[in-house]
Amino acid sequence: MKSSIAFSALLQCLLVLVIQGNYDNGLEQLGCYRNRHCALGGRPFPVHLKTFHDALHMNESELEVKVIRPCAELAKKKGYLWFGIEYWGECWSGEHAHSTYFKDGRSSHCCNGVGKDNTVFAYRIKEPMCDQYMTFDDETRAQNYTNIDGPFKTDNNGSTNHMFAGNLWYRFLGNTGTAIATTCVPPRHCDAILTGWMKDEHPRVTDGVVN
Ligand SMILES: *[C@@H]1O[C@H](CO)[C@@H](O)[C@H](O)[C@H]1NC(C)=O
Ligand SMILES: *[C@@H]1O[C@H](CO)[C@@H](O)[C@H](O)[C@H]1NC(C)=O
Ligand SMILES: *[C@@H]1O[C@H](CO)[C@@H](O)[C@H](O)[C@H]1NC(C)=O
């Protein structure tokens, strides 16, 4: 898809699944998942960040303050937005954890927001760009949409759905396509007279926000 204005990068969220869950303290609870270790090609969260000792004896509020939130901070410092707590106090994460945390299936072997043995309780750190965004999903923004005779509507004349509304986060979905073009889009495509595209490759989650 393409639009007639230049975008600075908005791509982080394209990698994000829309996930249902409870929201609390800047963290989304993704739920309780099994960890079968190396079965089926590796751990759901492959990178060990820290073990918080004595977690076994902590109550729910202590776990929140002394394990879950500190683990979130460690993950975030590494550029990871998905993390999990296993065995009460083990903090795990990884660059691709967003696509592996659920690989060994659901479990009910968690309590107080942490996993017990061979189980992880998974979280996602909420970021404004991934949680507060506008959606473009109409076909006129797709790269292959042509309207040679006009009037051209994208970012000029259309519903809220069409309009670029300034310095906000946008997510491209559905008929629009899910990735910004990285090569030249000819004029008079995507219902615009002039088109735009990204100069570089799409960033990875760990690249963070790029220009
Ligand atoms: C949790 O444990 C701490 C420290 O032992 C204690 O101060 C706090 O009252 C406990 N909270 C609950 C809800 O039991
Ligand atoms: C654009 O491409 C998509 C996917 O290939 C296709 O479903 C759609 O019909 C195309 N739209 C136009 C206007 O050609
Ligand atoms: C938007 O386009 C419609 C035709 O699709 C036209 O009738 C209308 O005048 C246009 N509005 C603006 C503000 O350009």
PDB file of C-alpha atoms and ligand atoms in Angstrom:
ATOM      1  CA  MET A   1       0.000   0.000   0.000  1.00  0.00           C
ATOM      2  CA  LYS A   2       1.105   3.506  -0.430  1.00  0.00           C
ATOM      3  CA  SER A   3      -0.098   6.976   0.203  1.00  0.00           C
ATOM      4  CA  SER A   4       0.595  10.324  -1.306  1.00  0.00           C
ATOM      5  CA  ILE A   5       2.537  11.614   1.663  1.00  0.00           C
ATOM      6  CA  ALA A   6       5.880  10.608   3.046  1.00  0.00           C
ATOM      7  CA  PHE A   7       5.759   8.435   6.109  1.00  0.00           C
ATOM      8  CA  SER A   8       8.311   8.279   8.800  1.00  0.00           C
ATOM      9  CA  ALA A   9       8.449   4.749  10.009  1.00  0.00           C
ATOM     10  CA  LEU A  10       5.338   3.250  11.436  1.00  0.00           C
ATOM     11  CA  LEU A  11       6.154  -0.357  11.042  1.00  0.00           C
ATOM     12  CA  GLN A  12       6.704  -1.707  14.486  1.00  0.00           C
ATOM     13  CA  CYS A  13       3.114  -2.688  14.874  1.00  0.00           C
ATOM     14  CA  LEU A  14       2.862  -4.569  11.644  1.00  0.00           C
ATOM     15  CA  LEU A  15       4.663  -7.389  13.376  1.00  0.00           C
ATOM     16  CA  VAL A  16       2.263  -7.473  16.232  1.00  0.00           C
ATOM     17  CA  LEU A  17      -0.555  -9.911  16.493  1.00  0.00           C
ATOM     18  CA  VAL A  18      -3.805  -8.628  17.809  1.00  0.00           C
ATOM     19  CA  ILE A  19      -4.055 -10.435  21.069  1.00  0.00           C
ATOM     20  CA  GLN A  20      -6.864 -10.533  23.571  1.00  0.00           C
ATOM     21  CA  GLY A  21      -6.025 -10.250  27.218  1.00  0.00           C
ATOM     22  CA  ASN A  22      -6.296  -8.320  30.437  1.00  0.00           C
ATOM     23  CA  TYR A  23      -4.544  -5.001  30.712  1.00  0.00           C
ATOM     24  CA  ASP A  24      -2.756  -4.009  33.872  1.00  0.00           C
ATOM     25  CA  ASN A  25       0.214  -1.801  34.756  1.00  0.00           C
ATOM     26  CA  GLY A  26       1.493  -1.412  31.243  1.00  0.00           C
ATOM     27  CA  LEU A  27       1.603  -5.177  30.769  1.00  0.00           C
ATOM     28  CA  GLU A  28      -0.742  -7.384  28.828  1.00  0.00           C
ATOM     29  CA  GLN A  29      -1.261 -10.804  30.364  1.00  0.00           C
ATOM     30  CA  LEU A  30      -1.074 -13.334  27.553  1.00  0.00           C
ATOM     31  CA  GLY A  31      -1.662 -16.297  29.822  1.00  0.00           C
ATOM     32  CA  CYS A  32      -0.154 -19.538  30.996  1.00  0.00           C
ATOM     33  CA  TYR A  33       1.845 -21.755  28.603  1.00  0.00           C
ATOM     34  CA  ARG A  34       3.766 -24.998  28.773  1.00  0.00           C
ATOM     35  CA  ASN A  35       7.520 -25.122  28.342  1.00  0.00           C
ATOM     36  CA  ARG A  36       8.648 -28.428  26.875  1.00  0.00           C
ATOM     37  CA  HIS A  37      12.214 -27.122  26.713  1.00  0.00           C
ATOM     38  CA  CYS A  38      13.898 -28.408  23.613  1.00  0.00           C
ATOM     39  CA  ALA A  39      10.942 -30.376  22.297  1.00  0.00           C
ATOM     40  CA  LEU A  40       9.599 -29.011  19.033  1.00  0.00           C
ATOM     41  CA  GLY A  41      12.623 -26.843  18.367  1.00  0.00           C
ATOM     42  CA  GLY A  42      13.517 -24.806  21.409  1.00  0.00           C
ATOM     43  CA  ARG A  43      12.078 -22.992  24.352  1.00  0.00           C
ATOM     44  CA  PRO A  44       9.040 -20.740  24.033  1.00  0.00           C
ATOM     45  CA  PHE A  45      11.174 -17.959  25.544  1.00  0.00           C
ATOM     46  CA  PRO A  46      14.776 -18.776  24.593  1.00  0.00           C
ATOM     47  CA  VAL A  47      16.772 -16.122  26.478  1.00  0.00           C
ATOM     48  CA  HIS A  48      17.277 -16.317  30.241  1.00  0.00           C
ATOM     49  CA  LEU A  49      17.537 -12.815  31.699  1.00  0.00           C
ATOM     50  CA  LYS A  50      17.626 -13.376  35.440  1.00  0.00           C
ATOM     51  CA  THR A  51      16.482 -15.593  38.294  1.00  0.00           C
ATOM     52  CA  PHE A  52      14.843 -13.799  41.182  1.00  0.00           C
ATOM     53  CA  HIS A  53      15.498 -15.911  44.237  1.00  0.00           C
ATOM     54  CA  ASP A  54      12.940 -16.485  47.000  1.00  0.00           C
ATOM     55  CA  ALA A  55      10.113 -15.969  44.529  1.00  0.00           C
ATOM     56  CA  LEU A  56       8.660 -19.310  45.597  1.00  0.00           C
ATOM     57  CA  HIS A  57       7.613 -17.790  48.920  1.00  0.00           C
ATOM     58  CA  MET A  58       6.208 -14.522  47.608  1.00  0.00           C
ATOM     59  CA  ASN A  59       2.560 -13.585  47.569  1.00  0.00           C
ATOM     60  CA  GLU A  60       0.851 -12.064  44.544  1.00  0.00           C
ATOM     61  CA  SER A  61       1.695  -8.425  45.212  1.00  0.00           C
ATOM     62  CA  GLU A  62       5.308  -9.209  46.027  1.00  0.00           C
ATOM     63  CA  LEU A  63       5.654 -11.188  42.802  1.00  0.00           C
ATOM     64  CA  GLU A  64       4.294  -8.233  40.892  1.00  0.00           C
ATOM     65  CA  VAL A  65       6.745  -5.772  42.445  1.00  0.00           C
ATOM     66  CA  LYS A  66       9.827  -7.955  42.864  1.00  0.00           C
ATOM     67  CA  VAL A  67       9.641 -10.306  39.889  1.00  0.00           C
ATOM     68  CA  ILE A  68       7.182  -9.400  37.142  1.00  0.00           C
ATOM     69  CA  ARG A  69       7.900  -5.691  36.805  1.00  0.00           C
ATOM     70  CA  PRO A  70      11.684  -6.003  37.170  1.00  0.00           C
ATOM     71  CA  CYS A  71      11.617  -8.736  34.528  1.00  0.00           C
ATOM     72  CA  ALA A  72       9.669  -6.388  32.235  1.00  0.00           C
ATOM     73  CA  GLU A  73      12.354  -3.729  32.750  1.00  0.00           C
ATOM     74  CA  LEU A  74      15.154  -6.158  31.906  1.00  0.00           C
ATOM     75  CA  ALA A  75      13.361  -7.326  28.788  1.00  0.00           C
ATOM     76  CA  LYS A  76      12.685  -3.782  27.660  1.00  0.00           C
ATOM     77  CA  LYS A  77      16.342  -2.797  28.072  1.00  0.00           C
ATOM     78  CA  LYS A  78      17.208  -5.539  25.614  1.00  0.00           C
ATOM     79  CA  GLY A  79      14.544  -4.352  23.198  1.00  0.00           C
ATOM     80  CA  TYR A  80      12.260  -7.309  23.888  1.00  0.00           C
ATOM     81  CA  LEU A  81       8.545  -6.689  24.348  1.00  0.00           C
ATOM     82  CA  TRP A  82       7.489 -10.264  25.151  1.00  0.00           C
ATOM     83  CA  PHE A  83       8.640 -12.034  28.294  1.00  0.00           C
ATOM     84  CA  GLY A  84       7.607 -14.850  30.581  1.00  0.00           C
ATOM     85  CA  ILE A  85       8.072 -15.939  34.187  1.00  0.00           C
ATOM     86  CA  GLU A  86       8.828 -19.593  34.799  1.00  0.00           C
ATOM     87  CA  TYR A  87       9.315 -21.439  38.068  1.00  0.00           C
ATOM     88  CA  TRP A  88       8.074 -18.445  40.137  1.00  0.00           C
ATOM     89  CA  GLY A  89      11.223 -16.362  39.693  1.00  0.00           C
ATOM     90  CA  GLU A  90      12.881 -17.120  36.338  1.00  0.00           C
ATOM     91  CA  CYS A  91      12.707 -14.249  33.886  1.00  0.00           C
ATOM     92  CA  TRP A  92      12.830 -15.293  30.213  1.00  0.00           C
ATOM     93  CA  SER A  93      12.474 -13.482  26.925  1.00  0.00           C
ATOM     94  CA  GLY A  94      13.945 -13.396  23.419  1.00  0.00           C
ATOM     95  CA  GLU A  95      13.924 -11.506  20.159  1.00  0.00           C
ATOM     96  CA  HIS A  96      11.373 -13.761  18.483  1.00  0.00           C
ATOM     97  CA  ALA A  97       9.415 -14.703  21.590  1.00  0.00           C
ATOM     98  CA  HIS A  98       6.278 -13.075  20.172  1.00  0.00           C
ATOM     99  CA  SER A  99       6.062 -15.941  17.701  1.00  0.00           C
ATOM    100  CA  THR A 100       7.177 -18.795  19.977  1.00  0.00           C
ATOM    101  CA  TYR A 101       5.741 -18.231  23.450  1.00  0.00           C
ATOM    102  CA  PHE A 102       2.640 -20.324  22.683  1.00  0.00           C
ATOM    103  CA  LYS A 103       4.411 -23.118  20.756  1.00  0.00           C
ATOM    104  CA  ASP A 104       4.089 -25.820  23.419  1.00  0.00           C
ATOM    105  CA  GLY A 105       0.433 -25.137  24.131  1.00  0.00           C
ATOM    106  CA  ARG A 106      -1.659 -23.734  26.916  1.00  0.00           C
ATOM    107  CA  SER A 107      -1.323 -24.736  30.522  1.00  0.00           C
ATOM    108  CA  SER A 108      -3.173 -24.125  33.768  1.00  0.00           C
ATOM    109  CA  HIS A 109      -0.074 -24.661  35.879  1.00  0.00           C
ATOM    110  CA  CYS A 110       0.403 -21.009  36.853  1.00  0.00           C
ATOM    111  CA  CYS A 111      -0.564 -18.967  39.886  1.00  0.00           C
ATOM    112  CA  ASN A 112      -0.359 -15.321  40.890  1.00  0.00           C
ATOM    113  CA  GLY A 113       0.867 -14.291  37.454  1.00  0.00           C
ATOM    114  CA  VAL A 114       3.881 -16.620  37.284  1.00  0.00           C
ATOM    115  CA  GLY A 115       4.480 -20.113  35.935  1.00  0.00           C
ATOM    116  CA  LYS A 116       5.302 -23.091  38.133  1.00  0.00           C
ATOM    117  CA  ASP A 117       7.615 -25.895  36.944  1.00  0.00           C
ATOM    118  CA  ASN A 118       7.887 -26.347  33.165  1.00  0.00           C
ATOM    119  CA  THR A 119       5.373 -23.559  32.718  1.00  0.00           C
ATOM    120  CA  VAL A 120       5.666 -19.891  31.827  1.00  0.00           C
ATOM    121  CA  PHE A 121       3.244 -17.078  32.392  1.00  0.00           C
ATOM    122  CA  ALA A 122       3.602 -14.856  29.328  1.00  0.00           C
ATOM    123  CA  TYR A 123       3.364 -11.065  29.141  1.00  0.00           C
ATOM    124  CA  ARG A 124       3.614  -8.391  26.535  1.00  0.00           C
ATOM    125  CA  ILE A 125       4.890  -4.911  27.347  1.00  0.00           C
ATOM    126  CA  LYS A 126       2.416  -2.397  25.988  1.00  0.00           C
ATOM    127  CA  GLU A 127       3.864   0.352  23.835  1.00  0.00           C
ATOM    128  CA  PRO A 128       1.900   3.359  22.541  1.00  0.00           C
ATOM    129  CA  MET A 129       2.730   2.529  18.937  1.00  0.00           C
ATOM    130  CA  CYS A 130       1.265  -0.918  19.347  1.00  0.00           C
ATOM    131  CA  ASP A 131      -1.741  -0.059  21.469  1.00  0.00           C
ATOM    132  CA  GLN A 132      -2.887   3.394  20.392  1.00  0.00           C
ATOM    133  CA  TYR A 133      -3.058   3.608  16.638  1.00  0.00           C
ATOM    134  CA  MET A 134      -5.385   4.430  13.792  1.00  0.00           C
ATOM    135  CA  THR A 135      -6.238   1.811  11.228  1.00  0.00           C
ATOM    136  CA  PHE A 136      -6.064   1.983   7.460  1.00  0.00           C
ATOM    137  CA  ASP A 137      -7.836  -0.974   5.905  1.00  0.00           C
ATOM    138  CA  ASP A 138      -9.592   0.221   2.771  1.00  0.00           C
ATOM    139  CA  GLU A 139      -8.620  -1.008  -0.668  1.00  0.00           C
ATOM    140  CA  THR A 140      -7.889   2.471  -2.049  1.00  0.00           C
ATOM    141  CA  ARG A 141      -4.639   2.542  -0.089  1.00  0.00           C
ATOM    142  CA  ALA A 142      -3.386  -0.672  -1.653  1.00  0.00           C
ATOM    143  CA  GLN A 143      -0.435  -0.339  -4.003  1.00  0.00           C
ATOM    144  CA  ASN A 144      -2.342  -1.974  -6.863  1.00  0.00           C
ATOM    145  CA  TYR A 145      -5.410   0.235  -6.569  1.00  0.00           C
ATOM    146  CA  THR A 146      -5.656   2.502  -9.590  1.00  0.00           C
ATOM    147  CA  ASN A 147      -8.238   5.154 -10.321  1.00  0.00           C
ATOM    148  CA  ILE A 148      -6.824   6.737 -13.455  1.00  0.00           C
ATOM    149  CA  ASP A 149      -9.625   9.229 -13.984  1.00  0.00           C
ATOM    150  CA  GLY A 150      -9.766  10.418 -10.373  1.00  0.00           C
ATOM    151  CA  PRO A 151     -10.838  12.101  -8.215  1.00  0.00           C
ATOM    152  CA  PHE A 152      -7.990  10.795  -6.130  1.00  0.00           C
ATOM    153  CA  LYS A 153      -9.023  10.405  -2.532  1.00  0.00           C
ATOM    154  CA  THR A 154      -6.229   9.084  -0.378  1.00  0.00           C
ATOM    155  CA  ASP A 155      -5.180  11.761   2.118  1.00  0.00           C
ATOM    156  CA  ASN A 156      -7.186  14.310   0.211  1.00  0.00           C
ATOM    157  CA  ASN A 157     -10.837  13.444   0.126  1.00  0.00           C
ATOM    158  CA  GLY A 158     -12.225  10.553   2.040  1.00  0.00           C
ATOM    159  CA  SER A 159     -13.626   9.212   5.250  1.00  0.00           C
ATOM    160  CA  THR A 160     -11.644   9.086   8.482  1.00  0.00           C
ATOM    161  CA  ASN A 161     -10.469   5.715   7.318  1.00  0.00           C
ATOM    162  CA  HIS A 162      -8.737   7.309   4.374  1.00  0.00           C
ATOM    163  CA  MET A 163      -7.152  10.194   6.108  1.00  0.00           C
ATOM    164  CA  PHE A 164      -3.655  10.617   7.347  1.00  0.00           C
ATOM    165  CA  ALA A 165      -4.274  12.683  10.473  1.00  0.00           C
ATOM    166  CA  GLY A 166      -0.793  13.848  11.341  1.00  0.00           C
ATOM    167  CA  ASN A 167       1.821  12.622  13.737  1.00  0.00           C
ATOM    168  CA  LEU A 168       0.093   9.526  15.105  1.00  0.00           C
ATOM    169  CA  TRP A 169       0.637   5.790  14.806  1.00  0.00           C
ATOM    170  CA  TYR A 170      -1.086   3.957  11.974  1.00  0.00           C
ATOM    171  CA  ARG A 171      -1.646   0.328  11.325  1.00  0.00           C
ATOM    172  CA  PHE A 172      -2.186  -1.143   7.874  1.00  0.00           C
ATOM    173  CA  LEU A 173      -4.584  -4.036   7.709  1.00  0.00           C
ATOM    174  CA  GLY A 174      -7.009  -5.929   5.524  1.00  0.00           C
ATOM    175  CA  ASN A 175      -7.580  -4.627   2.015  1.00  0.00           C
ATOM    176  CA  THR A 176      -4.804  -2.085   2.415  1.00  0.00           C
ATOM    177  CA  GLY A 177      -2.174  -4.801   2.775  1.00  0.00           C
ATOM    178  CA  THR A 178       0.095  -5.254   5.757  1.00  0.00           C
ATOM    179  CA  ALA A 179       3.457  -3.862   4.686  1.00  0.00           C
ATOM    180  CA  ILE A 180       4.612  -0.554   3.261  1.00  0.00           C
ATOM    181  CA  ALA A 181       6.104  -0.891  -0.212  1.00  0.00           C
ATOM    182  CA  THR A 182       9.906  -0.756  -0.314  1.00  0.00           C
ATOM    183  CA  THR A 183      10.219  -0.093  -4.026  1.00  0.00           C
ATOM    184  CA  CYS A 184       8.946   2.699  -6.234  1.00  0.00           C
ATOM    185  CA  VAL A 185       5.179   2.758  -6.662  1.00  0.00           C
ATOM    186  CA  PRO A 186       4.215   4.455  -9.967  1.00  0.00           C
ATOM    187  CA  PRO A 187       2.114   7.638  -9.846  1.00  0.00           C
ATOM    188  CA  ARG A 188      -1.672   7.259  -9.871  1.00  0.00           C
ATOM    189  CA  HIS A 189      -1.732   4.174  -7.734  1.00  0.00           C
ATOM    190  CA  CYS A 190      -3.348   3.717  -4.326  1.00  0.00           C
ATOM    191  CA  ASP A 191      -5.886   6.360  -5.218  1.00  0.00           C
ATOM    192  CA  ALA A 192      -3.306   9.122  -5.047  1.00  0.00           C
ATOM    193  CA  ILE A 193      -1.609  11.258  -7.679  1.00  0.00           C
ATOM    194  CA  LEU A 194       1.784  11.004  -6.016  1.00  0.00           C
ATOM    195  CA  THR A 195       2.928   7.913  -4.167  1.00  0.00           C
ATOM    196  CA  GLY A 196       5.550   7.125  -1.572  1.00  0.00           C
ATOM    197  CA  TRP A 197       7.490   4.137  -0.287  1.00  0.00           C
ATOM    198  CA  MET A 198      10.135   3.214   2.251  1.00  0.00           C
ATOM    199  CA  LYS A 199      13.784   3.554   1.319  1.00  0.00           C
ATOM    200  CA  ASP A 200      15.066   0.779   3.558  1.00  0.00           C
ATOM    201  CA  GLU A 201      13.996  -2.655   4.631  1.00  0.00           C
ATOM    202  CA  HIS A 202      11.295  -3.118   7.218  1.00  0.00           C
ATOM    203  CA  PRO A 203      12.695  -3.015  10.749  1.00  0.00           C
ATOM    204  CA  ARG A 204      12.592  -5.900  13.191  1.00  0.00           C
ATOM    205  CA  VAL A 205      10.898  -5.591  16.565  1.00  0.00           C
ATOM    206  CA  THR A 206      14.261  -5.195  18.310  1.00  0.00           C
ATOM    207  CA  ASP A 207      15.217  -2.281  16.062  1.00  0.00           C
ATOM    208  CA  GLY A 208      12.593  -0.259  17.898  1.00  0.00           C
ATOM    209  CA  VAL A 209      11.311   2.938  16.321  1.00  0.00           C
ATOM    210  CA  VAL A 210      13.106   3.872  13.103  1.00  0.00           C
ATOM    211  CA  ASN A 211      12.901   6.853  10.763  1.00  0.00           C
TER     212      ASN A 211
HETATM  213  C1  LIG B   1       2.457  -9.993  50.873  1.00  0.00           C
HETATM  214  O1  LIG B   1       3.652 -10.172  51.607  1.00  0.00           O
HETATM  215  C2  LIG B   1       4.186  -8.966  52.134  1.00  0.00           C
HETATM  216  C3  LIG B   1       5.554  -9.268  52.746  1.00  0.00           C
HETATM  217  O2  LIG B   1       5.519 -10.450  53.476  1.00  0.00           O
HETATM  218  C4  LIG B   1       3.221  -8.361  53.132  1.00  0.00           C
HETATM  219  O3  LIG B   1       3.705  -7.146  53.635  1.00  0.00           O
HETATM  220  C5  LIG B   1       1.888  -8.111  52.426  1.00  0.00           C
HETATM  221  O4  LIG B   1       0.918  -7.656  53.369  1.00  0.00           O
HETATM  222  C6  LIG B   1       1.394  -9.382  51.761  1.00  0.00           C
HETATM  223  N1  LIG B   1       0.232  -9.048  50.959  1.00  0.00           N
HETATM  224  C7  LIG B   1      -0.860  -9.802  50.950  1.00  0.00           C
HETATM  225  C8  LIG B   1      -1.978  -9.329  50.073  1.00  0.00           C
HETATM  226  O5  LIG B   1      -0.943 -10.820  51.607  1.00  0.00           O
HETATM  227  C1  LIG B   2      -4.735  -6.045  -5.417  1.00  0.00           C
HETATM  228  O1  LIG B   2      -4.047  -7.236  -5.016  1.00  0.00           O
HETATM  229  C2  LIG B   2      -4.786  -8.037  -4.114  1.00  0.00           C
HETATM  230  C3  LIG B   2      -3.890  -9.161  -3.657  1.00  0.00           C
HETATM  231  O2  LIG B   2      -3.167  -9.711  -4.730  1.00  0.00           O
HETATM  232  C4  LIG B   2      -6.084  -8.532  -4.789  1.00  0.00           C
HETATM  233  O3  LIG B   2      -6.816  -9.313  -3.885  1.00  0.00           O
HETATM  234  C5  LIG B   2      -6.887  -7.323  -5.211  1.00  0.00           C
HETATM  235  O4  LIG B   2      -8.036  -7.740  -5.909  1.00  0.00           O
HETATM  236  C6  LIG B   2      -6.056  -6.390  -6.080  1.00  0.00           C
HETATM  237  N1  LIG B   2      -6.830  -5.178  -6.321  1.00  0.00           N
HETATM  238  C7  LIG B   2      -6.879  -4.580  -7.505  1.00  0.00           C
HETATM  239  C8  LIG B   2      -7.688  -3.327  -7.574  1.00  0.00           C
HETATM  240  O5  LIG B   2      -6.305  -5.028  -8.491  1.00  0.00           O
HETATM  241  C1  LIG B   3     -14.639  14.308  -2.625  1.00  0.00           C
HETATM  242  O1  LIG B   3     -14.900  13.506  -3.768  1.00  0.00           O
HETATM  243  C2  LIG B   3     -16.251  13.507  -4.184  1.00  0.00           C
HETATM  244  C3  LIG B   3     -16.397  12.565  -5.345  1.00  0.00           C
HETATM  245  O2  LIG B   3     -15.939  11.301  -4.984  1.00  0.00           O
HETATM  246  C4  LIG B   3     -16.666  14.945  -4.579  1.00  0.00           C
HETATM  247  O3  LIG B   3     -18.036  14.958  -4.930  1.00  0.00           O
HETATM  248  C5  LIG B   3     -16.425  15.887  -3.396  1.00  0.00           C
HETATM  249  O4  LIG B   3     -16.670  17.206  -3.797  1.00  0.00           O
HETATM  250  C6  LIG B   3     -14.993  15.777  -2.907  1.00  0.00           C
HETATM  251  N1  LIG B   3     -14.791  16.565  -1.703  1.00  0.00           N
HETATM  252  C7  LIG B   3     -13.724  17.341  -1.510  1.00  0.00           C
HETATM  253  C8  LIG B   3     -13.662  18.071  -0.210  1.00  0.00           C
HETATM  254  O5  LIG B   3     -12.841  17.461  -2.346  1.00  0.00           O
END
